[in-house]
XYZ file of C-alpha atoms in Angstrom:
393
model
C -48.875 192.878 88.498
C -45.733 191.333 89.386
C -44.761 187.545 88.601
C -43.534 185.614 91.683
C -40.250 184.309 91.499
C -40.046 180.506 91.304
C -39.383 179.981 95.098
C -38.469 176.157 96.150
C -40.889 176.205 99.132
C -40.417 172.537 100.170
C -36.676 173.726 100.863
C -37.982 176.800 102.445
C -39.817 175.285 104.715
C -37.265 172.580 105.530
C -34.307 175.457 106.627
C -36.909 176.833 108.796
C -37.555 174.593 110.842
C -34.332 172.923 111.244
C -33.111 176.249 111.989
C -35.154 176.620 114.721
C -34.417 172.940 115.996
C -30.907 173.444 115.799
C -31.437 176.477 118.160
C -33.419 174.091 120.595
C -30.681 171.770 120.690
C -27.898 174.279 121.031
C -30.323 175.885 124.271
C -30.896 172.469 125.786
C -34.722 172.664 125.243
C -36.711 169.311 124.141
C -39.626 171.779 123.333
C -40.924 174.626 122.292
C -44.380 175.746 122.422
C -45.298 178.782 119.809
C -48.172 180.472 119.822
C -47.289 183.813 117.895
C -48.643 183.893 114.201
C -44.983 184.884 112.749
C -43.629 182.081 114.936
C -46.119 179.750 113.228
C -45.632 180.772 109.845
C -42.004 180.749 109.965
C -41.914 176.987 111.868
C -44.668 175.046 109.734
C -45.819 178.169 107.371
C -49.059 178.090 109.079
C -50.884 180.939 107.639
C -54.597 180.985 109.096
C -55.978 184.058 110.602
C -52.627 185.514 111.984
C -54.016 189.134 112.884
C -56.697 186.987 114.969
C -54.138 184.559 116.164
C -52.318 187.730 117.604
C -55.050 188.443 120.294
C -57.202 185.146 120.530
C -54.539 182.123 120.223
C -57.004 179.845 118.387
C -53.760 177.657 117.534
C -50.649 176.588 118.876
C -47.449 174.235 117.563
C -45.489 171.672 119.779
C -41.975 172.104 118.153
C -39.493 169.523 119.785
C -35.971 169.384 119.087
C -36.486 165.677 118.309
C -39.425 164.030 117.486
C -43.125 164.846 115.551
C -44.430 168.155 114.643
C -48.170 168.420 116.420
C -50.174 171.650 115.775
C -53.469 172.045 117.791
C -56.132 173.965 117.068
C -55.938 174.075 113.485
C -58.878 174.462 110.777
C -57.330 172.817 107.964
C -54.892 170.089 107.836
C -52.530 170.721 105.112
C -49.086 171.436 106.332
C -46.276 169.162 105.207
C -44.161 169.811 108.078
C -46.988 168.701 110.510
C -46.962 165.223 111.768
C -49.554 165.169 113.701
C -53.177 167.262 114.468
C -54.653 167.687 117.555
C -58.085 169.642 119.336
C -56.810 172.944 121.019
C -57.587 173.816 124.341
C -58.208 177.618 123.850
C -56.717 178.713 126.798
C -58.028 182.269 126.524
C -61.310 183.526 127.741
C -62.895 184.027 123.862
C -62.899 179.867 123.900
C -63.054 178.853 127.469
C -64.448 181.633 129.493
C -63.517 183.893 132.008
C -62.389 180.949 134.320
C -59.054 179.289 132.823
C -57.983 177.131 135.559
C -59.601 174.220 133.899
C -58.365 175.192 129.997
C -54.725 176.189 132.002
C -54.570 172.418 133.559
C -55.435 170.682 130.216
C -53.123 172.795 128.495
C -50.244 171.595 130.848
C -51.337 168.196 130.798
C -50.869 168.321 127.002
C -46.971 169.333 127.320
C -46.471 166.758 130.127
C -48.198 164.110 127.932
C -45.988 165.355 124.864
C -42.792 165.428 126.631
C -43.584 161.867 127.994
C -44.107 160.696 124.165
C -40.793 161.800 122.840
C -38.674 160.648 125.626
C -37.774 164.072 127.272
C -39.173 163.296 130.880
C -41.626 166.026 132.599
C -40.240 166.716 135.375
C -37.682 169.996 135.328
C -37.731 169.845 131.540
C -36.671 173.189 129.992
C -39.779 174.397 127.705
C -39.390 177.519 125.331
C -42.742 179.139 125.351
C -44.224 182.351 124.445
C -47.098 184.497 125.311
C -48.947 182.310 127.282
C -51.580 183.437 129.816
C -51.018 183.965 133.229
C -53.019 181.095 133.759
C -51.206 178.582 131.936
C -48.204 179.673 132.813
C -48.696 179.012 136.251
C -50.045 175.671 135.475
C -46.674 174.726 133.766
C -44.856 175.960 136.313
C -46.931 174.007 138.997
C -45.758 170.544 137.047
C -42.276 171.608 137.704
C -41.530 172.597 133.767
C -38.563 175.010 133.428
C -39.699 177.661 131.328
C -38.056 179.691 129.001
C -38.393 182.458 126.505
C -39.404 181.309 123.207
C -39.095 184.418 121.224
C -35.023 183.949 122.007
C -34.969 180.751 120.447
C -37.036 181.703 117.407
C -35.484 185.141 116.895
C -31.906 183.465 117.002
C -33.052 181.226 114.485
C -35.021 183.963 112.147
C -31.556 185.952 112.530
C -29.907 184.131 109.693
C -31.370 184.173 106.328
C -30.956 181.258 103.645
C -30.375 182.183 99.800
C -34.307 181.114 99.367
C -35.465 183.482 102.133
C -33.613 186.406 100.330
C -34.960 185.588 97.425
C -38.530 185.924 98.993
C -37.357 189.479 100.537
C -36.331 190.456 96.868
C -39.928 189.799 95.859
C -41.662 191.180 98.840
C -39.219 194.334 98.540
C -40.649 194.654 94.462
C -44.421 194.196 95.321
C -43.906 197.183 97.942
C -42.048 199.272 95.528
C -44.648 198.927 93.005
C -47.035 199.980 95.636
C -44.807 202.966 96.423
C -44.727 203.874 92.395
C -48.518 203.731 92.284
C -48.821 206.183 95.590
C -46.641 208.356 93.956
C -48.192 208.751 90.714
C -51.834 208.543 92.492
C -50.099 211.611 95.100
C -52.258 215.092 94.693
C -53.512 217.883 96.499
C -56.434 217.063 98.167
C -56.453 213.653 98.742
C -56.256 212.131 101.993
C -53.493 210.518 103.884
C -55.434 207.438 103.933
C -56.805 207.272 100.175
C -52.905 207.658 99.447
C -51.935 204.962 102.520
C -54.562 202.267 100.924
C -53.211 202.051 97.757
C -50.270 200.259 99.418
C -52.658 197.909 101.142
C -54.398 197.230 97.571
C -51.345 196.185 96.091
C -49.824 193.929 98.823
C -53.028 191.918 99.167
C -53.400 191.756 95.064
C -49.773 189.973 94.779
C -50.767 187.465 97.753
C -49.357 189.488 100.720
C -50.472 189.434 104.332
C -50.819 193.088 106.073
C -48.881 196.219 107.312
C -47.854 196.478 110.744
C -48.958 200.153 111.120
C -50.394 203.261 109.188
C -47.153 205.154 109.035
C -47.982 207.826 106.531
C -48.090 211.475 107.441
C -48.347 215.253 105.469
C -47.264 218.684 106.306
C -47.188 219.761 109.778
C -47.775 216.018 111.136
C -44.492 214.555 110.069
C -42.971 215.927 112.651
C -42.600 214.698 115.507
C -43.161 210.927 113.782
C -44.668 207.770 114.498
C -48.103 209.961 113.882
C -50.375 207.647 111.691
C -52.287 208.357 108.826
C -55.500 209.825 109.117
C -58.499 211.693 107.092
C -56.195 214.790 106.960
C -56.158 216.201 103.322
C -52.790 216.744 101.832
C -51.962 219.883 100.366
C -49.658 221.465 97.560
C -45.883 222.198 98.780
C -46.506 219.929 101.741
C -43.764 216.668 102.778
C -45.414 213.418 102.697
C -43.585 210.670 104.584
C -44.214 207.044 105.236
C -42.931 203.529 106.434
C -44.279 200.516 104.284
C -44.118 198.281 107.166
C -45.439 195.603 104.616
C -45.655 191.952 105.760
C -45.634 190.662 101.918
C -45.693 187.842 99.720
C -44.566 184.594 100.904
C -44.825 186.161 104.394
C -41.691 188.115 104.339
C -41.432 192.277 105.455
C -40.606 194.998 102.878
C -39.622 197.946 105.197
C -38.874 200.754 103.399
C -39.458 204.386 103.918
C -39.415 207.734 101.645
C -40.207 211.351 101.688
C -41.849 213.003 98.613
C -42.942 216.421 97.971
C -47.001 216.937 96.913
C -47.563 219.083 93.807
C -45.089 220.126 91.353
C -43.742 222.744 92.849
C -40.056 223.586 94.093
C -39.561 222.497 97.864
C -37.800 225.246 100.474
C -34.689 225.438 101.525
C -35.918 223.705 104.882
C -36.710 220.860 102.999
C -33.942 220.290 101.270
C -32.122 221.034 104.514
C -33.848 218.263 106.176
C -33.738 216.000 103.162
C -30.236 216.177 102.975
C -29.514 215.610 106.250
C -31.580 212.085 106.336
C -30.082 211.079 103.226
C -26.478 211.523 104.214
C -27.135 209.490 107.651
C -28.454 206.620 105.741
C -25.497 206.314 103.379
C -23.453 206.703 106.045
C -24.631 204.192 108.366
C -24.834 202.113 105.151
C -21.758 202.304 104.349
C -20.434 201.263 107.824
C -22.329 198.309 108.232
C -20.112 195.090 107.977
C -20.206 191.667 108.619
C -18.091 190.610 111.940
C -18.940 194.117 113.188
C -19.945 194.255 117.031
C -23.154 195.730 117.549
C -21.473 198.411 120.046
C -18.836 198.887 118.027
C -21.327 199.950 114.845
C -22.990 202.548 117.087
C -19.841 204.179 117.915
C -19.636 204.740 114.138
C -22.625 206.556 112.815
C -23.548 209.770 111.500
C -23.232 212.666 113.484
C -26.352 214.325 113.748
C -26.882 218.029 114.107
C -28.091 218.661 117.753
C -31.669 219.809 116.621
C -32.670 216.679 115.249
C -31.429 214.486 118.728
C -34.702 214.944 120.430
C -37.152 213.931 118.060
C -34.989 211.130 116.777
C -36.384 207.849 115.452
C -35.953 204.880 118.206
C -33.280 203.292 116.781
C -30.881 203.936 113.661
C -30.891 199.934 112.310
C -32.807 197.236 113.164
C -33.398 193.586 111.533
C -36.066 192.581 109.573
C -37.221 189.058 108.289
C -40.708 188.311 108.453
C -41.136 191.371 110.749
C -38.763 193.312 112.431
C -36.638 191.327 114.511
C -33.242 191.173 116.387
C -30.852 193.323 116.537
C -32.030 196.705 117.477
C -29.517 199.397 117.244
C -29.875 202.709 119.716
C -28.756 206.095 119.349
C -25.618 207.221 121.433
C -28.443 209.084 123.723
C -29.716 205.797 124.293
C -26.544 203.819 124.478
C -27.666 202.537 128.355
C -29.810 199.969 125.801
C -27.403 198.751 123.699
C -27.128 195.330 123.931
C -24.020 193.310 122.294
C -23.887 190.872 119.663
C -22.311 190.201 116.215
C -23.413 191.075 112.446
C -22.999 188.102 110.450
C -23.430 187.635 106.618
C -27.052 186.613 106.331
C -28.753 189.397 108.584
C -30.710 191.983 106.858
C -31.119 194.879 108.473
C -33.029 198.230 108.114
C -31.173 201.527 108.148
C -33.097 204.386 109.627
C -33.277 208.044 109.707
C -36.072 210.697 111.007
C -34.811 213.733 110.658
C -37.312 216.597 112.130
C -36.410 219.548 114.192
C -37.010 220.065 118.055
C -37.694 223.670 116.854
C -40.734 222.453 114.699
C -41.479 222.481 111.449
C -41.695 219.272 108.984
C -39.680 215.885 108.691
C -38.438 213.548 106.653
C -38.200 209.822 107.038
C -35.831 207.611 105.208
C -35.077 203.730 105.071
C -33.176 201.332 103.541
C -33.338 197.388 103.197
C -29.376 196.343 103.634
C -28.417 192.366 103.127
C -25.102 191.625 105.099
C -23.080 189.148 102.605
C -19.683 187.448 103.406
C -17.649 190.486 102.376
C -19.899 193.522 103.111
C -23.509 194.290 101.858
C -25.818 194.477 99.182
C -28.989 197.533 99.231
C -32.145 195.456 98.430
C -34.468 198.734 98.520
C -34.095 200.448 95.300
C -36.673 203.004 94.930
C -35.519 205.942 94.066
C -35.083 209.222 95.963
C -36.738 212.500 95.361
C -34.427 214.471 93.794
C -36.090 217.799 93.941
C -35.390 217.343 97.449
C -31.846 216.371 97.195
C -30.745 219.187 95.077
């Protein structure tokens, strides 16, 4: 077991809430209504039933730019940044049945009443909302609110990490890498993908982590194309095993690391070494080009020149932000340049630099990914798990 670092939770929570409120002020938004579990965790460190909350929002949070923070529908009342607790309406069929009109109208009245309490004035007020049912959205619009994206406000707040958040990320990464070491020690021919993947889940929960976003582990022919999730397939000697942790770990921070191993004690084939070298060189090159102050489009123009046979099965991005989950920004390959939005890489951002290398002619594939902190004068690679020496020779 790894011992967690001495995290000042009070300072961590106050930093995050102040970042969000400052963003609301900059966007001229008097109130944000938050329902997503990661948003609730970010704003007030609310951690109750997050996966349940993601599809049946039993709780929601009123975060004003200035005024009391109010939590609706919470089972527990021990959150230091919450000023008031109120009943939740439950604008979903599980809580309110199939006719959501009454629940939606009550939800809208609560928003209107709260805006009056904080002196914002309800008519034509800008309210940031996220993931609301259509009935509630309509009820709020009918009362004259100008609804804007809550996701934009909270993603901009989350993009820049404090020193304490970075310490949380370091610990989550350390736990993930501890789990990866346990996986690699356990890997043997005949075990299933699910058996191997379950080790990381156990390590995460044992260290007070939360969940893993997907089942991104595949072996042998299932490694290409990528994004085939773990199953009960038995892993054979001499096959590649590739995975992506996507682990929301201790303190709610995401360790997003990818490695590819060779199962068994044999020597890799020339084709396996070639794939691995290409993926490794891509990650090294794109990490070296990552710098503070660089525009997103400018960064995209500097990336590693991939061989043509690996373009069709490319990963959805060559880099992306990470914090409490995958987040802004997302960096697209040149083949998807029409989707690339602009922005600036800033100190305090943490990005994952990605590679999936798999030929359009078939065969196996290699997945590698590093977590990189952007500093004032450069970068620091936060993920330290060693590469597979047999595949780099």
